[in-house]
Coordinates of N, CA and C in Angstrom, one line a residue:
X110 N 97.0 80.3 95.6 CA 97.4 80.9 94.4 C 97.8 79.9 93.3
X111 N 98.4 78.8 93.8 CA 98.8 77.7 92.9 C 97.6 77.2 92.0
X112 N 96.5 77.1 92.7 CA 95.3 76.6 91.9 C 94.8 77.5 90.9
X113 N 95.2 78.8 91.0 CA 94.7 79.8 90.1 C 95.6 79.9 88.8
X114 N 96.8 79.3 88.9 CA 97.8 79.4 87.8 C 97.2 78.9 86.5
X115 N 96.6 77.7 86.5 CA 96.1 77.2 85.2 C 95.0 78.1 84.7
X116 N 94.1 78.6 85.5 CA 93.1 79.5 85.1 C 93.7 80.8 84.5
X117 N 94.7 81.4 85.1 CA 95.3 82.6 84.6 C 96.1 82.3 83.3
X118 N 96.7 81.2 83.3 CA 97.4 80.8 82.1 C 96.5 80.6 80.9
X119 N 95.3 80.0 81.1 CA 94.3 79.8 80.1 C 93.8 81.2 79.7
X120 N 93.5 82.0 80.6 CA 93.0 83.4 80.3 C 94.0 84.2 79.5
X121 N 95.3 84.0 79.8 CA 96.3 84.8 79.1 C 96.4 84.4 77.7
X122 N 96.0 83.2 77.3 CA 96.1 82.8 75.9 C 95.0 83.5 75.1
X123 N 93.9 83.9 75.7 CA 92.9 84.6 75.0 C 92.6 86.0 75.6
X124 N 93.6 86.6 76.2 CA 93.4 87.9 76.9 C 92.9 89.0 75.9
X125 N 93.3 88.9 74.7 CA 92.8 89.9 73.7 C 91.3 89.9 73.5
X126 N 90.7 88.7 73.8 CA 89.3 88.5 73.5 C 88.4 88.6 74.7
X127 N 88.9 88.6 75.9 CA 88.1 88.5 77.1 C 88.5 89.4 78.2
X128 N 87.6 89.6 79.1 CA 87.9 90.3 80.4 C 87.7 89.3 81.5
X129 N 88.6 89.2 82.4 CA 88.5 88.2 83.5 C 87.7 88.9 84.6
X130 N 86.5 88.3 85.0 CA 85.7 88.9 86.0 C 86.1 88.2 87.3
X131 N 86.3 89.0 88.4 CA 86.7 88.5 89.7 C 85.6 89.0 90.6
X132 N 84.8 88.0 91.1 CA 83.7 88.3 92.0 C 84.1 88.0 93.4
X133 N 83.8 89.0 94.3 CA 84.2 88.9 95.7 C 83.4 87.8 96.3
X134 N 82.1 87.6 96.0 CA 81.4 86.5 96.4 C 80.5 86.7 97.6
X135 N 80.6 87.7 98.3 CA 79.7 88.1 99.5 C 79.3 89.5 99.4
X136 N 78.3 89.9 100.1 CA 78.0 91.3 100.1 C 77.6 91.8 101.5
X137 N 77.4 93.0 101.8 CA 77.2 93.6 103.1 C 76.1 92.9 103.9
X138 N 74.9 92.7 103.2 CA 73.8 92.1 103.9 C 74.1 90.6 104.3
X139 N 75.0 89.9 103.6 CA 75.3 88.5 103.8 C 76.8 88.4 103.7
X140 N 77.6 88.9 104.8 CA 79.0 88.9 104.7 C 79.7 87.6 104.9
X141 N 79.0 86.5 105.1 CA 79.6 85.2 105.2 C 80.0 84.9 106.7
X142 N 80.8 84.0 106.9 CA 81.3 83.6 108.2 C 82.1 84.7 108.9
X143 N 82.2 84.6 110.2 CA 83.0 85.6 110.9 C 84.2 84.8 111.5
X144 N 85.4 85.4 111.4 CA 86.6 84.7 111.9 C 86.6 84.8 113.5
X145 N 87.5 84.1 114.1 CA 87.6 84.1 115.6 C 88.0 85.5 116.0
X146 N 88.6 86.3 115.2 CA 88.9 87.7 115.5 C 87.8 88.7 115.2
X147 N 86.7 88.2 114.7 CA 85.6 89.1 114.4 C 85.6 89.7 113.0
X148 N 86.4 89.2 112.1 CA 86.5 89.8 110.7 C 85.6 88.9 109.8
X149 N 84.7 89.6 109.1 CA 83.8 88.8 108.2 C 84.5 88.3 106.9
X150 N 84.0 87.2 106.4 CA 84.5 86.6 105.2 C 84.6 87.6 104.1
X151 N 83.6 88.5 104.0 CA 83.6 89.5 103.0 C 84.9 90.2 102.9
X152 N 85.5 90.6 104.1 CA 86.8 91.3 104.1 C 87.9 90.5 103.6
X153 N 87.9 89.2 104.0 CA 89.0 88.3 103.5 C 88.9 88.2 101.9
X154 N 87.6 88.0 101.5 CA 87.4 87.9 100.0 C 87.8 89.1 99.3
X155 N 87.5 90.3 99.8 CA 87.9 91.5 99.2 C 89.5 91.6 99.0
X156 N 90.2 91.3 100.1 CA 91.6 91.3 100.0 C 92.1 90.3 99.0
X157 N 91.6 89.1 98.9 CA 92.0 88.1 98.0 C 91.7 88.5 96.5
X158 N 90.5 89.1 96.3 CA 90.1 89.6 95.0 C 91.1 90.6 94.5
X159 N 91.5 91.5 95.3 CA 92.5 92.6 94.9 C 93.8 91.9 94.5
X160 N 94.3 90.9 95.3 CA 95.5 90.2 95.0 C 95.4 89.5 93.6
X161 N 94.3 88.9 93.4 CA 94.1 88.2 92.1 C 94.1 89.2 91.0
X162 N 93.3 90.3 91.2 CA 93.3 91.3 90.1 C 94.6 91.9 89.8
X163 N 95.4 92.1 90.8 CA 96.8 92.7 90.6 C 97.6 91.7 89.8
X164 N 97.6 90.4 90.2 CA 98.4 89.4 89.5 C 97.9 89.3 88.0
X165 N 96.6 89.3 87.8 CA 96.1 89.2 86.4 C 96.5 90.4 85.6
X166 N 96.4 91.6 86.2 CA 96.8 92.8 85.4 C 98.3 92.8 85.1
X167 N 99.1 92.3 86.1 CA 100.6 92.2 85.8 C 100.9 91.3 84.6
X168 N 100.0 90.3 84.5 CA 100.2 89.4 83.3 C 99.5 89.9 82.1
X169 N 99.0 91.1 82.1 CA 98.4 91.7 80.9 C 97.0 91.5 80.6
X170 N 96.3 90.9 81.6 CA 94.9 90.6 81.4 C 94.0 91.8 81.8
X171 N 92.9 91.9 81.1 CA 91.9 92.9 81.5 C 91.0 92.3 82.5
X172 N 90.7 93.1 83.5 CA 89.9 92.5 84.7 C 88.7 93.4 85.0
X173 N 87.7 92.8 85.6 CA 86.6 93.5 86.2 C 86.3 93.0 87.6
X174 N 86.5 93.8 88.6 CA 86.2 93.4 89.9 C 84.8 93.6 90.3
X175 N 84.1 92.6 90.7 CA 82.7 92.6 90.9 C 82.4 92.5 92.4
X176 N 81.6 93.4 92.9 CA 81.1 93.3 94.3 C 82.1 93.8 95.3
X177 N 83.1 94.5 94.9 CA 84.1 95.0 95.9 C 83.4 96.0 96.9
X178 N 82.5 96.7 96.5 CA 81.8 97.7 97.3 C 80.9 97.1 98.3
X179 N 80.6 95.8 98.2 CA 79.8 95.1 99.1 C 78.3 95.1 98.8
X180 N 78.0 95.6 97.6 CA 76.6 95.7 97.2 C 76.4 94.9 95.9
X181 N 75.2 94.2 95.8 CA 74.9 93.5 94.6 C 74.4 94.5 93.6
X182 N 74.9 94.3 92.3 CA 74.4 95.2 91.3 C 73.3 94.6 90.5

């Protein structure tokens, strides 16, 4: 999260002009690596994307979550 602070701070300065897009980064056909417990990277990325989106919205930013459903649009 610490690495995201400068990005969110920068985005907050121009929040009235932009929407922050948060891309999950994997999809169902290519879910990424699998953890030792059998959980695909897609699931971890989804959880992280939701956390980032929540933090951004709390700070008053408009957001767009991309790829959460696991399909490429």
